[in-house]
Structure formats: structure tokens, C-alpha cells
GROMACS .gro file of C-alpha atoms in nm:
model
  223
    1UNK     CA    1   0.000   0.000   0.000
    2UNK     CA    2   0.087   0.353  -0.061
    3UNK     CA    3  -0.045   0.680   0.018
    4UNK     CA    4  -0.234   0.911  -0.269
    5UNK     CA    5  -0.275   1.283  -0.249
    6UNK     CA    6  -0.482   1.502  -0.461
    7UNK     CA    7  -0.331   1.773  -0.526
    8UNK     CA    8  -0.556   1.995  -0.319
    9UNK     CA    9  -0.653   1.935   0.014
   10UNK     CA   10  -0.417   1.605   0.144
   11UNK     CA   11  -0.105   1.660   0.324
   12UNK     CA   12   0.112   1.526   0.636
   13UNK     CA   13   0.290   1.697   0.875
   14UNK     CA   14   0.464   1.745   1.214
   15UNK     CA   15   0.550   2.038   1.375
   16UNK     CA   16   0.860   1.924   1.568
   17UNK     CA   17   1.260   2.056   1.543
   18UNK     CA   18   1.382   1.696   1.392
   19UNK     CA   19   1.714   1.809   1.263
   20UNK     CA   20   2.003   1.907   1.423
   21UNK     CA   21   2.391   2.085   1.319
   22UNK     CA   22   2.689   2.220   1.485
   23UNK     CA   23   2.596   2.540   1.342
   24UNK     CA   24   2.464   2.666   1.013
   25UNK     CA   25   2.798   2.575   0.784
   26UNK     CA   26   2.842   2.232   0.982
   27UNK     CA   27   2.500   2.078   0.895
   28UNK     CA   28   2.443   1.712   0.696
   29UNK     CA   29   2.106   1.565   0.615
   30UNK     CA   30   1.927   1.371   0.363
   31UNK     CA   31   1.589   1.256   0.269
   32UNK     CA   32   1.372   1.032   0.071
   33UNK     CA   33   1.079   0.890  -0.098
   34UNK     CA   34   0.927   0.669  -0.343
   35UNK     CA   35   0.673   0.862  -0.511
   36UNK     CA   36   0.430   0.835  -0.821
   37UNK     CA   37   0.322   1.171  -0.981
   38UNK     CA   38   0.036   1.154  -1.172
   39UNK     CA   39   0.090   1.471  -1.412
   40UNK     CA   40   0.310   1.734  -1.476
   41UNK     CA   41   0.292   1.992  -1.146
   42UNK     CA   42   0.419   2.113  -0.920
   43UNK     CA   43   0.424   1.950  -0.592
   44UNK     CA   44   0.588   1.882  -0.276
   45UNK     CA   45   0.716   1.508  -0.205
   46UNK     CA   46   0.916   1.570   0.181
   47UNK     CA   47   1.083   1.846   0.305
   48UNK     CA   48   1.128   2.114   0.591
   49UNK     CA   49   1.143   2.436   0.717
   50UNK     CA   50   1.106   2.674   1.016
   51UNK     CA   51   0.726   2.836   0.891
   52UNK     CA   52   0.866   3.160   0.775
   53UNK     CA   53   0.970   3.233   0.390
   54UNK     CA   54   1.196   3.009   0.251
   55UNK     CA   55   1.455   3.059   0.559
   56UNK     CA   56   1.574   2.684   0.686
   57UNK     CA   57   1.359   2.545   0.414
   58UNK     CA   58   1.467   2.211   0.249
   59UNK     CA   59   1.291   1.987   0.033
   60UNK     CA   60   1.246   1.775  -0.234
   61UNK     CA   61   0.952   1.868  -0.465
   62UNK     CA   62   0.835   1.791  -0.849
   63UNK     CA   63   0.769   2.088  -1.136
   64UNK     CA   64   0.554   2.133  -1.392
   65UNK     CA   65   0.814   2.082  -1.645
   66UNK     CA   66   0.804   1.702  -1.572
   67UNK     CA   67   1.141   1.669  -1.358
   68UNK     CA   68   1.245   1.659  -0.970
   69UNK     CA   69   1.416   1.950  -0.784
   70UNK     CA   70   1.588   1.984  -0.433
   71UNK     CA   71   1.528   2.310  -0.275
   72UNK     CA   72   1.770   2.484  -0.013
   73UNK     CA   73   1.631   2.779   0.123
   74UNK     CA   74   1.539   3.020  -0.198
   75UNK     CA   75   1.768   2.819  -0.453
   76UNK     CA   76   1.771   2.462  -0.591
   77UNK     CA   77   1.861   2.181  -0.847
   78UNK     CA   78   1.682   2.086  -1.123
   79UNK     CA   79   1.680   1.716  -1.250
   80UNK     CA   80   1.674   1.546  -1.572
   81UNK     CA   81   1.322   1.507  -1.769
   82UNK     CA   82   1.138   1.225  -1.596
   83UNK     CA   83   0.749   1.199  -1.631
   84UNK     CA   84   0.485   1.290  -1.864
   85UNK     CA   85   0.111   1.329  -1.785
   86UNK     CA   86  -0.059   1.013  -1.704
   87UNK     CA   87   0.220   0.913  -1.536
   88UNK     CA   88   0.163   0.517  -1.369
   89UNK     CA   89   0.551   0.478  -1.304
   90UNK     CA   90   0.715   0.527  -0.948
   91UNK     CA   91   1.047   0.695  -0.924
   92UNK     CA   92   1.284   0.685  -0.618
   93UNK     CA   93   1.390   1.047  -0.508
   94UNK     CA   94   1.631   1.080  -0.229
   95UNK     CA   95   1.831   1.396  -0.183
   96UNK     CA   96   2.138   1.509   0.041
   97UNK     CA   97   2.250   1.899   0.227
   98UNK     CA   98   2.513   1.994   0.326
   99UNK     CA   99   2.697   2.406   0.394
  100UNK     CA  100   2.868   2.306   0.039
  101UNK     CA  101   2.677   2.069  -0.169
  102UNK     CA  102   2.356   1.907  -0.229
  103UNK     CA  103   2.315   1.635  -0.424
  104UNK     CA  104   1.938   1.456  -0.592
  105UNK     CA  105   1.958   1.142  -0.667
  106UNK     CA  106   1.687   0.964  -0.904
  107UNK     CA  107   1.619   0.618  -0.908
  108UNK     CA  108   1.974   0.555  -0.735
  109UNK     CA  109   2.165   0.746  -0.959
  110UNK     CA  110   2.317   1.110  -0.905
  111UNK     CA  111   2.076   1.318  -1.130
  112UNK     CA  112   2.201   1.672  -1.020
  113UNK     CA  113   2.421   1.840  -0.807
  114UNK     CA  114   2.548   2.218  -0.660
  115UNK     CA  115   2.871   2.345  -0.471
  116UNK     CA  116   2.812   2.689  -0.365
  117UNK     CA  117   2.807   2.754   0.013
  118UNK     CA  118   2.449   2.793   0.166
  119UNK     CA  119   2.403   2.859   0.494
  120UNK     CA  120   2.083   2.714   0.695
  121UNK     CA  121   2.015   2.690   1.082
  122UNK     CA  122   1.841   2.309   1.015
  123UNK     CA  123   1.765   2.337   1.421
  124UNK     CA  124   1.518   2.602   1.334
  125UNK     CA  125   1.281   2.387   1.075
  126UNK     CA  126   1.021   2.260   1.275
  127UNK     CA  127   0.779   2.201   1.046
  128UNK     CA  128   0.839   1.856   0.846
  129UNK     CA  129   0.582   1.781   0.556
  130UNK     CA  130   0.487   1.541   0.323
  131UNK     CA  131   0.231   1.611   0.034
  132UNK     CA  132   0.285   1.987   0.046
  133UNK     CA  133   0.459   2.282   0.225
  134UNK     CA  134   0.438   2.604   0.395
  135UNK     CA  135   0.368   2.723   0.023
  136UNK     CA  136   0.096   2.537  -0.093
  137UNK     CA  137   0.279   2.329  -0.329
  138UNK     CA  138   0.063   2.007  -0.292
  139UNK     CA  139   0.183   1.725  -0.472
  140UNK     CA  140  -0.090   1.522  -0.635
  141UNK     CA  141   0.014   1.151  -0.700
  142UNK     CA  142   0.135   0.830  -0.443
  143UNK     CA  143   0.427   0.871  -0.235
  144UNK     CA  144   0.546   0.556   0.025
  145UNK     CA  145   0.860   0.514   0.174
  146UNK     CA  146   0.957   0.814   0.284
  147UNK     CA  147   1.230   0.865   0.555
  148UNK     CA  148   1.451   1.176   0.694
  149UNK     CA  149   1.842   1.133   0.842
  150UNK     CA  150   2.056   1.396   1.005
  151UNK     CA  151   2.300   1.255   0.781
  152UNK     CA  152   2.445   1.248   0.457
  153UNK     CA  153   2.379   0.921   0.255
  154UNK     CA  154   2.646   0.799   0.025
  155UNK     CA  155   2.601   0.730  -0.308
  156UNK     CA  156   2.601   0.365  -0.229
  157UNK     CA  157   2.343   0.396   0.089
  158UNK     CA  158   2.072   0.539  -0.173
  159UNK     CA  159   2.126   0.291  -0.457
  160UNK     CA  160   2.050   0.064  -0.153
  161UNK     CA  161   1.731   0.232  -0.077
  162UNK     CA  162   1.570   0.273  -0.440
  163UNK     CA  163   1.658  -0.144  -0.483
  164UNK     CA  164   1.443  -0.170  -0.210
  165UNK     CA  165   1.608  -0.223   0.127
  166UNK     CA  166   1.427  -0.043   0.402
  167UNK     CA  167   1.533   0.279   0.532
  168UNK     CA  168   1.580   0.097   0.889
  169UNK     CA  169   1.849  -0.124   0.767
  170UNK     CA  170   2.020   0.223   0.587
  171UNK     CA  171   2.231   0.402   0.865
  172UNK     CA  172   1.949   0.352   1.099
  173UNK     CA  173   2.126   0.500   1.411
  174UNK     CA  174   2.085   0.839   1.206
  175UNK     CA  175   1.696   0.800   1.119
  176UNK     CA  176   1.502   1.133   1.250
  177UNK     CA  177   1.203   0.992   1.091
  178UNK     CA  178   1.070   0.648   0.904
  179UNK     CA  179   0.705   0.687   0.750
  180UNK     CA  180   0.611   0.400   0.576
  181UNK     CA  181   0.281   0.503   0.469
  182UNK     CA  182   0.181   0.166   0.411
  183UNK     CA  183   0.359  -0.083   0.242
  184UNK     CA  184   0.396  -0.492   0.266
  185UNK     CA  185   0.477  -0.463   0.636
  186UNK     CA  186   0.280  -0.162   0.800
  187UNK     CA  187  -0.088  -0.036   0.756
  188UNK     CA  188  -0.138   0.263   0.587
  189UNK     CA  189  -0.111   0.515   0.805
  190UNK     CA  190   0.102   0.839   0.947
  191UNK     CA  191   0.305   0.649   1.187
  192UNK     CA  192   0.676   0.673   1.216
  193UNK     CA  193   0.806   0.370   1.281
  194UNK     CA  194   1.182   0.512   1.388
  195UNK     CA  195   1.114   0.738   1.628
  196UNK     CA  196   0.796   0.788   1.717
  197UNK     CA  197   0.742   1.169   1.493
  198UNK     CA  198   0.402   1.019   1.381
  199UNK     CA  199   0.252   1.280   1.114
  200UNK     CA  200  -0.072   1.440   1.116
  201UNK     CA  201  -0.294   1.428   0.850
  202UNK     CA  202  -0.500   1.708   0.707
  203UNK     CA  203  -0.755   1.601   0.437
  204UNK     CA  204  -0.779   1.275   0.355
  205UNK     CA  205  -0.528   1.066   0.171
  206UNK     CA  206  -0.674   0.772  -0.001
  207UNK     CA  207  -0.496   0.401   0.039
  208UNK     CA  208  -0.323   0.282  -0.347
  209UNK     CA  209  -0.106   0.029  -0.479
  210UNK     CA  210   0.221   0.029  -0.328
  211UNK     CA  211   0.521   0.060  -0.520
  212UNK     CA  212   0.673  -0.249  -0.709
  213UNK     CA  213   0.916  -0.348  -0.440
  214UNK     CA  214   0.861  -0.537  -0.081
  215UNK     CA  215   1.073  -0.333   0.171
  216UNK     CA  216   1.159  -0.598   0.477
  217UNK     CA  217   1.516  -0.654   0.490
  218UNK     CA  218   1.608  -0.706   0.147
  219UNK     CA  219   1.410  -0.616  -0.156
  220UNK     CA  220   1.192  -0.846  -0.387
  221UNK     CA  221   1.054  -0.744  -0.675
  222UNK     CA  222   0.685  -0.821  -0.696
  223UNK     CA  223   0.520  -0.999  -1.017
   0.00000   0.00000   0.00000
């Protein structure tokens, strides 16, 4: 099972400081999701920021143009063409921050990447979302699997992830959050199974096909 948003009204959140840095040049996190758009727009996947502009924001959020983009704060990176409208295929999105680079990653692979220095005081976003943000970017399509570290994945951690091996058995000690939303092993619902951060849902996201990989220990490829 998966989670489907409209577009509209659906979104999860949690208004909680679940990030953490030294300071705001000695910073390292990274996020993902599986996710199924169902047109071109644009639409948040998972991201974070403090409730105010785009100071402390981060995210991870689809365009109308088809592609994937990683926000930091009022800038971002734009990834290769991916989806068309009447989109059925699910794409693995991960993403990783730090003062000097960011990285997205699509479908395991490095799809973009920036190395200008960007400040952000992470400690300050307390507002973690999935399905939309602060700016009413609501994403309309499936998204399972999603899962937040204050850390930064290697390359090799996130090829793990979009074969399929849960985010629990992918630096786990580093987890801040771990929302199924569904899936072979857990219902379909806002729970964190990490650390507790259970989301809260406003509107109503509707229960879907999950995508085409069983996430226990080690993937399997469903038929």
C-alpha cells in the first residue's frame, strides 16, 4: 500500500525541530521517498522548514516541467526530464545537504548536483511535511517510503534504498524519521516507525497500490 494525495486538500505533517547541526555551515542531512506523480505539477514530495519564507527550508519537490528539484532555502537543483502526464511509473527520489553541496539522486543514480556555500540553521525547521509545504505546493500523486536522516547518505546507501532495502536497515542509528505510509509490512497510516514523529494528517489521503518493491530486509521485486 501507498499513500495518494490530490493535489488539493491532502497533506502530512509534524511540527517538531527533527534536525540538528553544529551550526549553520556544519549541517548534513538527507531525505527520501518513493513517489508516483500523476501529471506534470508542481508538488511537494518531503521536506522542511522553520514556517517563515523560505529561511531553513529544504525539500524535495516535483515541477511542472516534468522533472524533480531539491530546494535549499530560496535556490535549488533541477533534475533530468522524468514523467509525462498520465504518469503510472514510481520513481525513487532521495536527496542530500550539506553548507557546500547538495546532491538529488533519481532512481539511485546522481541526477544533479550544486557546490556553492548555503548557509541554513536546520535546528530552526520545525515544520516537516509530506504532500505539500508552507507554500501550498501540494503534490498530487502516491508517495510511500519516505524517511529523513541527520546525515548524509552515500552514493552507495541510496542505490540501496531505491533497490528496495528499508530505510531501517540504511544508517538507521541516524533515522530522524521512518514513515512507511503503508507498504507490505505496516498499515497505511502516518506512523513513524523510527522514532515515534508520527505525522498528522490534514484532508484525507486515499490508500493505493504500493510501489513495485517489498521493503523488509532485502528487496523483492513483486510480479
Amino acid at each position: 500500500m501507498a499513500l495518494s494525495f490530490d493535489g488539493s486538500s491532502d497533506l502530512l505533517s509534524k511540527n517538531a525541530a527533527l534536525f540538528s547541526g553544529a551550526s549553520d555551515q556544519d549541517f548534513n542531512i538527507s531525505m527520501v521517498a518513493w513517489c508516483r506523480p500523476d501529471n506534470k505539477h508542481q508538488g511537494t514530495i518531503i521536506g522542511a522548514d522553520n514556517g517563515s519564507g523560505y529561511a531553513d527550508q529544504f525539500s524535495i519537490w516535483c515541477v511542472s516541467g516534468g522533472r524533480f528539484r531539491v530546494r535549499y532555502e530560496s535556490s535549488y537543483i533541477t533534475g533530468s526530464a522524468a514523467f509525462s502526464n498520465g504518469n503510472s511509473t514510481w520513481f525513487h527520489v532521495a536527496a542530500v545537504w550539506e553548507y557546500s553541496d547538495r546532491w538529488l539522486y533519481l532512481n539511485g543514480t546522481q541526477d544533479a548536483t550544486n557546490s556553492t556555500n548555503r548557509q541554513m540553521e536546520v535546528g530552526n525547521a520545525d515544520n516537516l511535511y509530506i504532500g505539500s509545504n508552507r507554500l501550498d505546493e501540494r503534490f498530487e500523486g502516491a508517495i510511500a517510503e519516505t524517511a529523513a536522516y541527520n546525515a548524509s547518505l552515500t552514493a552507495d546507501e541510496i542505490a540501496a534504498l531505491a533497490a528496495g532495502y528499508s530505510p531501517l536497515f540504511i544508517r538507521p542509528d541516524a533515522l530522524v524519521g521512518y514513515w512507511p505510509l503503508g507498504g507490505i509490512s505496516y498499515p497505511a497510516d502516518y506512523a513513524d516507525v523510527s522514532q515515534g514523529n508520527d505525522l498528522t494528517a490534514t484532508g484525507s489521503p486515499a490508500i493505493v497500490d504500493h510501489p513495485p518493491v517489498i521493503y523488509p530486509t532485502s528487496p523483492a521485486i513483486l510480479t
